[in-house]
């Protein structure tokens, strides 16, 4: 006989999912109602309004896709690209590579602009590629590269794309709710995010927002969108026009009802806190963590001016077994941090301070756990000073 599954209570300080606020879990456990129930439809309208403020946009097409962040990515690519189109992708980590996969599966040509992992996308390289490829239709890049902890300059990159008559697709999976993101001011054409990073919601939904320019391109396509499920022409019929109750809903798929309760609650919490206050909170706890990490003698991978507060990539001291340390953190402290990806595997830890996980108690837990486990592994660190450095920072 199989027993019910009871997961342990972990502290999630990896690259996502992040700690889910209990208030969000409680919202998710409320009674399931029909996805066309007028009460549910009214809640969907509220989600759209809350997403407008989270994304800082007035875009009518602002909805959560009923699938994780990768599906938000795919939604942008399959709707905007057709066979034979050219897309320029700035890659500086894992997720730019996933964009290439998406573009090629749409039958588009992907021109890759490569930057070293751990550095931001270089606007000069993008401009060179735009000059060499006047046929390009779309530029795509990641705002907050979770694989390395790097932030790229969205405003500058989007401006360049527009100067060369391209639409800009921006991956904001890890930036939404964590660092400054202004979809309208920065004139982003298509943006997608995730629920399980800085929104601290459960995984499985991808908020997206598309500009009028992007919708124009979609409605003037020569060929139908290859994905039935992600075809925004059809999804829009289900989510209705923005705002206002009573808009007509056509059945498209059964919305993940309870997951949307969770998203609603998480967006409400973001609104209660204030978007800029949430950005400031991520920065505050990042600086406290940094004080402790550096006091220990450990160092960051990314230069300070390109560093993400919500994803801290840290060099693993020489001779320390990456997997053994992470296993001990999990077993002794119920604490999850992330491993390095791709060329950084084995060399880097990724400590997430995302959403509800960006808290003082988490910072102190993580520092004391690292101090303890690294000392036991005989790592060459300054033992017993990290907590004092972090608390001194908080006391400032
Ligand atoms: C997590 C992440 C994704 C993918 O999201 P999933 O929900 O895992 O599909 C895409 N881009 C970035 C930058 C991410 O951090």
Short mmCIF file of C-alpha atoms and ligand atoms in Angstrom, two decimals:
data_model
loop_
_atom_site.label_atom_id
_atom_site.label_comp_id
_atom_site.label_asym_id
_atom_site.label_seq_id
_atom_site.Cartn_x
_atom_site.Cartn_y
_atom_site.Cartn_z
CA UNK A 1 0.00 0.00 0.00
CA UNK A 2 1.22 3.50 -0.85
CA UNK A 3 1.04 6.19 1.80
CA UNK A 4 0.15 9.84 1.32
CA UNK A 5 3.12 11.96 0.39
CA UNK A 6 4.29 14.30 3.12
CA UNK A 7 7.19 16.44 1.91
CA UNK A 8 9.70 17.75 4.44
CA UNK A 9 9.66 21.43 5.38
CA UNK A 10 12.66 22.80 3.48
CA UNK A 11 14.06 26.28 3.18
CA UNK A 12 14.36 26.90 -0.55
CA UNK A 13 17.32 29.13 -1.38
CA UNK A 14 18.17 27.80 -4.81
CA UNK A 15 17.31 29.05 -8.30
CA UNK A 16 13.60 28.26 -7.83
CA UNK A 17 11.15 27.16 -6.72
CA UNK A 18 11.55 29.59 -3.85
CA UNK A 19 9.93 29.39 -0.43
CA UNK A 20 6.17 29.66 -0.86
CA UNK A 21 4.46 31.93 1.61
CA UNK A 22 2.00 29.93 3.79
CA UNK A 23 -0.69 32.45 2.88
CA UNK A 24 -0.34 31.38 -0.75
CA UNK A 25 -0.50 27.67 0.11
CA UNK A 26 -3.60 28.35 2.18
CA UNK A 27 -5.21 30.18 -0.77
CA UNK A 28 -4.45 27.20 -2.98
CA UNK A 29 -6.32 24.84 -0.65
CA UNK A 30 -9.62 26.75 -1.00
CA UNK A 31 -12.57 24.99 -2.69
CA UNK A 32 -12.24 24.35 -6.40
CA UNK A 33 -15.01 26.02 -8.40
CA UNK A 34 -15.84 25.86 -12.11
CA UNK A 35 -13.42 27.68 -14.35
CA UNK A 36 -16.33 29.48 -16.02
CA UNK A 37 -18.07 30.24 -12.71
CA UNK A 38 -18.80 33.99 -12.60
CA UNK A 39 -16.90 34.23 -9.32
CA UNK A 40 -13.87 32.63 -10.92
CA UNK A 41 -14.09 34.82 -14.01
CA UNK A 42 -14.15 37.88 -11.74
CA UNK A 43 -10.98 36.62 -10.05
CA UNK A 44 -9.33 36.16 -13.45
CA UNK A 45 -10.06 39.81 -14.17
CA UNK A 46 -8.40 40.77 -10.89
CA UNK A 47 -5.34 38.69 -11.78
CA UNK A 48 -4.98 40.64 -15.02
CA UNK A 49 -5.20 43.95 -13.17
CA UNK A 50 -2.66 42.79 -10.57
CA UNK A 51 -0.34 41.60 -13.34
CA UNK A 52 -0.55 45.00 -14.99
CA UNK A 53 0.97 46.58 -11.92
CA UNK A 54 3.53 43.80 -11.36
CA UNK A 55 4.76 44.18 -14.95
CA UNK A 56 4.25 47.99 -14.93
CA UNK A 57 2.24 47.81 -18.13
CA UNK A 58 -1.09 48.74 -19.62
CA UNK A 59 -0.83 45.99 -22.26
CA UNK A 60 -4.25 44.47 -22.81
CA UNK A 61 -2.77 41.05 -23.49
CA UNK A 62 -1.40 40.39 -19.99
CA UNK A 63 -2.31 36.94 -18.70
CA UNK A 64 -0.82 33.89 -17.02
CA UNK A 65 -0.12 30.98 -19.37
CA UNK A 66 -1.31 27.70 -17.79
CA UNK A 67 2.13 26.12 -17.71
CA UNK A 68 5.61 26.96 -16.32
CA UNK A 69 8.04 29.67 -17.42
CA UNK A 70 9.33 27.62 -20.35
CA UNK A 71 5.79 27.66 -21.77
CA UNK A 72 5.74 31.45 -21.48
CA UNK A 73 8.97 31.47 -23.46
CA UNK A 74 7.50 29.14 -26.05
CA UNK A 75 4.32 31.24 -26.26
CA UNK A 76 6.34 34.31 -27.23
CA UNK A 77 8.41 32.46 -29.82
CA UNK A 78 5.66 30.43 -31.53
CA UNK A 79 3.33 33.40 -31.80
CA UNK A 80 5.85 35.95 -33.07
CA UNK A 81 7.96 33.79 -35.37
CA UNK A 82 7.14 32.11 -38.66
CA UNK A 83 9.14 29.81 -40.92
CA UNK A 84 12.07 31.66 -42.45
CA UNK A 85 12.12 34.54 -39.95
CA UNK A 86 15.41 35.61 -38.37
CA UNK A 87 15.76 36.15 -34.63
CA UNK A 88 18.86 37.49 -32.90
CA UNK A 89 19.38 35.87 -29.51
CA UNK A 90 21.84 37.28 -26.97
CA UNK A 91 23.06 34.34 -24.93
CA UNK A 92 24.99 34.59 -21.67
CA UNK A 93 23.75 31.47 -19.90
CA UNK A 94 21.44 28.46 -20.06
CA UNK A 95 18.20 30.17 -20.98
CA UNK A 96 19.47 31.88 -24.13
CA UNK A 97 20.22 28.36 -25.35
CA UNK A 98 16.64 27.34 -24.69
CA UNK A 99 15.49 30.36 -26.73
CA UNK A 100 17.55 29.07 -29.67
CA UNK A 101 15.84 25.67 -29.43
CA UNK A 102 12.47 27.39 -29.50
CA UNK A 103 13.33 29.61 -32.46
CA UNK A 104 14.65 26.74 -34.55
CA UNK A 105 11.60 24.60 -33.84
CA UNK A 106 9.51 27.46 -35.24
CA UNK A 107 11.49 27.13 -38.47
CA UNK A 108 13.23 30.44 -37.80
CA UNK A 109 16.93 31.19 -38.16
CA UNK A 110 18.61 31.95 -34.83
CA UNK A 111 21.59 34.31 -34.98
CA UNK A 112 23.44 33.83 -31.70
CA UNK A 113 25.27 36.69 -30.00
CA UNK A 114 27.43 35.04 -27.36
CA UNK A 115 28.66 36.59 -24.15
CA UNK A 116 30.76 34.95 -21.48
CA UNK A 117 28.72 33.23 -18.80
CA UNK A 118 28.71 35.45 -15.74
CA UNK A 119 28.66 38.72 -17.72
CA UNK A 120 25.77 40.79 -19.09
CA UNK A 121 24.63 40.84 -22.73
CA UNK A 122 26.83 43.35 -24.55
CA UNK A 123 24.77 46.02 -26.42
CA UNK A 124 27.65 46.63 -28.84
CA UNK A 125 27.63 42.99 -29.93
CA UNK A 126 23.87 43.16 -30.42
CA UNK A 127 24.21 46.27 -32.54
CA UNK A 128 26.86 44.59 -34.71
CA UNK A 129 24.54 41.63 -35.26
CA UNK A 130 21.61 43.91 -36.07
CA UNK A 131 23.76 45.67 -38.70
CA UNK A 132 24.81 42.37 -40.22
CA UNK A 133 21.26 41.01 -40.26
CA UNK A 134 18.88 43.67 -41.55
CA UNK A 135 16.39 40.84 -42.20
CA UNK A 136 16.04 40.18 -38.45
CA UNK A 137 12.50 40.42 -37.10
CA UNK A 138 12.97 39.73 -33.39
CA UNK A 139 15.64 40.22 -30.72
CA UNK A 140 15.46 38.00 -27.62
CA UNK A 141 17.44 37.92 -24.40
CA UNK A 142 17.19 37.13 -20.70
CA UNK A 143 16.84 39.97 -18.21
CA UNK A 144 17.88 38.01 -15.09
CA UNK A 145 20.01 35.02 -16.09
CA UNK A 146 19.31 32.55 -13.29
CA UNK A 147 22.05 30.19 -14.40
CA UNK A 148 24.76 32.74 -13.59
CA UNK A 149 23.22 35.52 -11.47
CA UNK A 150 23.63 38.26 -14.08
CA UNK A 151 21.34 41.17 -14.89
CA UNK A 152 21.32 42.62 -18.40
CA UNK A 153 20.36 46.16 -19.40
CA UNK A 154 16.87 45.64 -20.82
CA UNK A 155 16.19 49.26 -21.67
CA UNK A 156 19.32 49.64 -23.81
CA UNK A 157 18.93 46.28 -25.57
CA UNK A 158 15.24 46.89 -26.39
CA UNK A 159 16.02 50.36 -27.70
CA UNK A 160 18.61 48.90 -30.07
CA UNK A 161 16.15 46.25 -31.27
CA UNK A 162 13.63 48.97 -32.10
CA UNK A 163 16.22 51.13 -33.87
CA UNK A 164 16.64 48.24 -36.28
CA UNK A 165 12.90 47.55 -36.59
CA UNK A 166 12.89 44.40 -34.50
CA UNK A 167 10.49 43.31 -31.79
CA UNK A 168 12.04 42.49 -28.41
CA UNK A 169 11.24 39.33 -26.43
CA UNK A 170 12.46 39.54 -22.83
CA UNK A 171 12.75 36.64 -20.37
CA UNK A 172 11.75 38.08 -16.98
CA UNK A 173 11.19 34.76 -15.22
CA UNK A 174 13.57 35.60 -12.39
CA UNK A 175 13.25 39.38 -12.46
CA UNK A 176 9.48 39.81 -12.01
CA UNK A 177 8.92 40.91 -8.42
CA UNK A 178 12.63 40.80 -7.57
CA UNK A 179 14.35 43.61 -9.47
CA UNK A 180 13.26 46.65 -11.43
CA UNK A 181 11.22 45.70 -14.48
CA UNK A 182 9.17 48.29 -16.39
CA UNK A 183 7.52 46.76 -19.41
CA UNK A 184 5.93 49.95 -20.79
CA UNK A 185 8.69 52.43 -19.96
CA UNK A 186 11.26 50.09 -21.47
CA UNK A 187 8.97 49.38 -24.45
CA UNK A 188 9.28 45.60 -24.25
CA UNK A 189 7.16 43.88 -26.92
CA UNK A 190 6.82 40.44 -25.37
CA UNK A 191 7.75 39.44 -21.84
CA UNK A 192 7.24 36.23 -19.91
CA UNK A 193 7.83 35.36 -16.27
CA UNK A 194 7.35 32.55 -13.79
CA UNK A 195 5.44 32.15 -10.57
CA UNK A 196 8.00 30.14 -8.60
CA UNK A 197 10.87 32.63 -8.48
CA UNK A 198 10.43 36.12 -6.99
CA UNK A 199 6.63 35.89 -6.78
CA UNK A 200 7.11 33.03 -4.30
CA UNK A 201 4.13 31.22 -5.69
CA UNK A 202 3.90 27.54 -6.56
CA UNK A 203 5.49 26.50 -9.87
CA UNK A 204 3.39 25.96 -12.97
CA UNK A 205 2.20 29.29 -14.33
CA UNK A 206 3.83 31.84 -16.60
CA UNK A 207 2.56 35.43 -16.61
CA UNK A 208 3.11 37.05 -20.01
CA UNK A 209 2.46 40.46 -21.50
CA UNK A 210 2.49 41.50 -25.15
CA UNK A 211 2.45 45.00 -26.63
CA UNK A 212 0.05 46.23 -29.30
CA UNK A 213 2.97 46.05 -31.77
CA UNK A 214 3.42 42.36 -30.98
CA UNK A 215 -0.30 41.63 -31.26
CA UNK A 216 -0.28 43.30 -34.64
CA UNK A 217 2.41 40.91 -35.80
CA UNK A 218 0.46 37.93 -34.44
CA UNK A 219 -2.84 38.88 -36.05
CA UNK A 220 -1.11 39.45 -39.40
CA UNK A 221 0.63 36.08 -39.50
CA UNK A 222 0.70 34.28 -42.84
CA UNK A 223 0.57 30.84 -41.22
CA UNK A 224 -1.33 29.59 -38.16
CA UNK A 225 0.63 29.29 -34.91
CA UNK A 226 2.06 25.77 -34.88
CA UNK A 227 1.01 25.15 -31.26
CA UNK A 228 -2.72 24.88 -30.70
CA UNK A 229 -2.40 25.22 -26.92
CA UNK A 230 -0.18 28.30 -26.96
CA UNK A 231 -1.88 30.12 -29.87
CA UNK A 232 -2.65 33.50 -28.33
CA UNK A 233 -5.48 34.15 -30.77
CA UNK A 234 -7.33 31.29 -29.06
CA UNK A 235 -6.08 31.87 -25.48
CA UNK A 236 -7.27 35.47 -25.66
CA UNK A 237 -10.80 34.26 -26.28
CA UNK A 238 -10.68 32.48 -22.96
CA UNK A 239 -9.09 35.27 -20.92
CA UNK A 240 -11.26 37.92 -22.57
CA UNK A 241 -10.45 41.57 -23.12
CA UNK A 242 -8.72 43.32 -20.26
CA UNK A 243 -10.50 44.65 -17.21
CA UNK A 244 -14.21 44.87 -16.61
CA UNK A 245 -16.46 41.97 -15.74
CA UNK A 246 -18.91 40.35 -18.10
CA UNK A 247 -16.46 39.93 -20.97
CA UNK A 248 -17.31 36.78 -22.95
CA UNK A 249 -15.31 33.65 -22.20
CA UNK A 250 -14.98 30.88 -24.73
CA UNK A 251 -13.80 27.50 -23.43
CA UNK A 252 -10.23 26.89 -24.48
CA UNK A 253 -8.77 24.66 -21.78
CA UNK A 254 -9.64 24.07 -18.13
CA UNK A 255 -7.76 26.71 -16.19
CA UNK A 256 -5.65 25.42 -13.29
CA UNK A 257 -8.20 26.84 -10.89
CA UNK A 258 -6.39 26.43 -7.56
CA UNK A 259 -3.03 27.42 -9.01
CA UNK A 260 -4.65 30.67 -10.09
CA UNK A 261 -5.93 31.24 -6.54
CA UNK A 262 -2.31 30.99 -5.50
CA UNK A 263 -1.14 33.45 -8.15
CA UNK A 264 -3.90 35.87 -7.19
CA UNK A 265 -2.79 35.75 -3.55
CA UNK A 266 0.88 36.19 -4.40
CA UNK A 267 0.17 39.20 -6.63
CA UNK A 268 -2.03 40.66 -3.92
CA UNK A 269 0.85 40.29 -1.45
CA UNK A 270 3.18 42.00 -3.90
CA UNK A 271 0.71 44.86 -4.19
CA UNK A 272 0.35 45.11 -0.41
CA UNK A 273 4.12 45.26 0.02
CA UNK A 274 4.59 47.62 -2.93
CA UNK A 275 6.58 46.72 -6.03
CA UNK A 276 9.48 49.06 -5.34
CA UNK A 277 9.56 47.95 -1.69
CA UNK A 278 9.82 44.35 -2.87
CA UNK A 279 12.77 45.28 -5.12
CA UNK A 280 14.38 47.09 -2.18
CA UNK A 281 13.87 44.08 0.10
CA UNK A 282 15.66 41.78 -2.35
CA UNK A 283 18.56 44.26 -2.51
CA UNK A 284 18.71 44.61 1.29
CA UNK A 285 18.99 40.88 1.99
CA UNK A 286 21.43 40.41 -0.86
CA UNK A 287 23.75 42.99 0.72
CA UNK A 288 23.49 41.28 4.11
CA UNK A 289 24.27 37.91 2.55
CA UNK A 290 27.17 39.49 0.67
CA UNK A 291 28.59 40.91 3.89
CA UNK A 292 28.58 37.44 5.45
CA UNK A 293 29.87 35.62 2.37
CA UNK A 294 32.77 38.04 1.91
CA UNK A 295 33.61 38.02 5.64
CA UNK A 296 33.96 34.25 5.31
CA UNK A 297 36.46 34.84 2.51
CA UNK A 298 34.22 33.55 -0.27
CA UNK A 299 33.71 35.52 -3.47
CA UNK A 300 31.03 36.28 -6.03
CA UNK A 301 31.19 35.19 -9.66
CA UNK A 302 29.54 38.28 -11.14
CA UNK A 303 30.89 41.84 -11.11
CA UNK A 304 29.03 44.00 -8.63
CA UNK A 305 27.38 46.28 -11.23
CA UNK A 306 25.83 43.30 -13.08
CA UNK A 307 24.88 41.22 -10.07
CA UNK A 308 21.35 40.03 -9.36
CA UNK A 309 20.30 40.37 -5.72
CA UNK A 310 17.94 37.41 -6.02
CA UNK A 311 20.52 34.97 -7.40
CA UNK A 312 23.94 34.89 -5.80
CA UNK A 313 26.55 32.86 -7.67
CA UNK A 314 29.48 32.09 -5.39
CA UNK A 315 32.80 30.43 -6.17
CA UNK A 316 33.22 27.05 -4.46
CA UNK A 317 36.50 26.99 -2.51
CA UNK A 318 39.17 24.73 -4.04
CA UNK A 319 38.99 21.12 -2.93
CA UNK A 320 35.42 21.26 -1.65
CA UNK A 321 33.01 18.63 -2.95
CA UNK A 322 30.04 20.57 -4.29
CA UNK A 323 27.48 17.75 -4.10
CA UNK A 324 28.60 16.65 -0.61
CA UNK A 325 28.14 20.14 0.76
CA UNK A 326 24.69 20.56 -0.72
CA UNK A 327 23.61 17.14 0.56
CA UNK A 328 24.76 18.04 4.07
CA UNK A 329 22.89 21.35 3.94
CA UNK A 330 19.77 19.46 2.95
CA UNK A 331 20.13 16.71 5.55
CA UNK A 332 21.33 18.79 8.50
CA UNK A 333 19.59 22.11 7.84
CA UNK A 334 16.70 21.28 5.47
CA UNK A 335 18.29 23.98 3.35
CA UNK A 336 18.41 23.85 -0.43
CA UNK A 337 20.87 25.92 -2.45
CA UNK A 338 21.52 25.51 -6.17
CA UNK A 339 24.36 23.87 -8.04
CA UNK A 340 26.20 25.47 -10.95
CA UNK A 341 24.95 24.78 -14.47
CA UNK A 342 26.81 24.07 -17.71
CA UNK A 343 30.42 25.29 -17.60
CA UNK A 344 29.87 26.41 -13.99
CA UNK A 345 28.84 22.98 -12.69
CA UNK A 346 31.02 21.96 -9.75
CA UNK A 347 32.60 25.42 -9.48
CA UNK A 348 29.73 27.58 -8.33
CA UNK A 349 26.87 27.59 -5.87
CA UNK A 350 23.72 29.54 -6.60
CA UNK A 351 22.05 30.99 -3.54
CA UNK A 352 18.59 32.28 -4.25
CA UNK A 353 16.98 35.11 -2.31
CA UNK A 354 13.70 35.08 -4.15
CA UNK A 355 10.37 36.40 -2.97
CA UNK A 356 9.39 35.06 0.43
CA UNK A 357 12.85 33.50 0.75
CA UNK A 358 14.42 36.98 0.78
CA UNK A 359 14.28 37.35 4.56
CA UNK A 360 16.71 38.03 7.37
CA UNK A 361 16.19 34.64 9.05
CA UNK A 362 16.99 32.87 5.78
CA UNK A 363 20.15 34.91 5.26
CA UNK A 364 21.34 34.08 8.78
CA UNK A 365 20.39 30.40 8.44
CA UNK A 366 22.26 30.11 5.17
CA UNK A 367 25.38 31.83 6.47
CA UNK A 368 25.55 29.81 9.67
CA UNK A 369 24.89 26.56 7.81
CA UNK A 370 27.61 27.32 5.24
CA UNK A 371 30.02 28.34 8.01
CA UNK A 372 29.38 25.12 9.91
CA UNK A 373 29.47 22.68 6.99
CA UNK A 374 32.44 24.31 5.24
CA UNK A 375 34.40 24.33 8.52
CA UNK A 376 33.64 20.65 9.05
CA UNK A 377 34.89 20.02 5.49
CA UNK A 378 38.12 21.87 6.40
CA UNK A 379 37.55 24.58 3.80
CA UNK A 380 39.93 27.55 4.07
CA UNK A 381 37.31 30.04 5.30
CA UNK A 382 37.22 32.57 8.11
CA UNK A 383 35.18 30.60 10.61
CA UNK A 384 32.63 32.20 12.93
CA UNK A 385 32.54 35.71 11.46
CA UNK A 386 29.78 35.60 8.83
CA UNK A 387 26.81 36.09 11.15
CA UNK A 388 28.44 39.04 12.87
CA UNK A 389 29.12 40.66 9.49
CA UNK A 390 25.54 40.18 8.33
CA UNK A 391 23.97 41.36 11.58
CA UNK A 392 26.28 44.39 11.56
CA UNK A 393 25.00 45.19 8.08
CA UNK A 394 21.38 44.87 9.21
CA UNK A 395 22.09 47.11 12.21
CA UNK A 396 23.32 49.97 9.97
C1 LIG B 1 13.37 29.21 -14.30
C2 LIG B 1 13.63 29.94 -15.56
C3 LIG B 1 13.00 29.60 -16.77
C4 LIG B 1 12.13 28.41 -16.93
O1 LIG B 1 11.02 28.40 -16.11
P1 LIG B 1 10.31 27.01 -15.77
O2 LIG B 1 9.18 27.43 -14.89
O3 LIG B 1 11.33 26.16 -15.10
O4 LIG B 1 9.84 26.41 -17.05
C5 LIG B 1 13.25 30.39 -17.87
N1 LIG B 1 14.09 31.45 -17.81
C6 LIG B 1 14.72 31.79 -16.68
C7 LIG B 1 15.63 32.97 -16.66
C8 LIG B 1 14.51 31.05 -15.52
O5 LIG B 1 15.15 31.38 -14.39
#
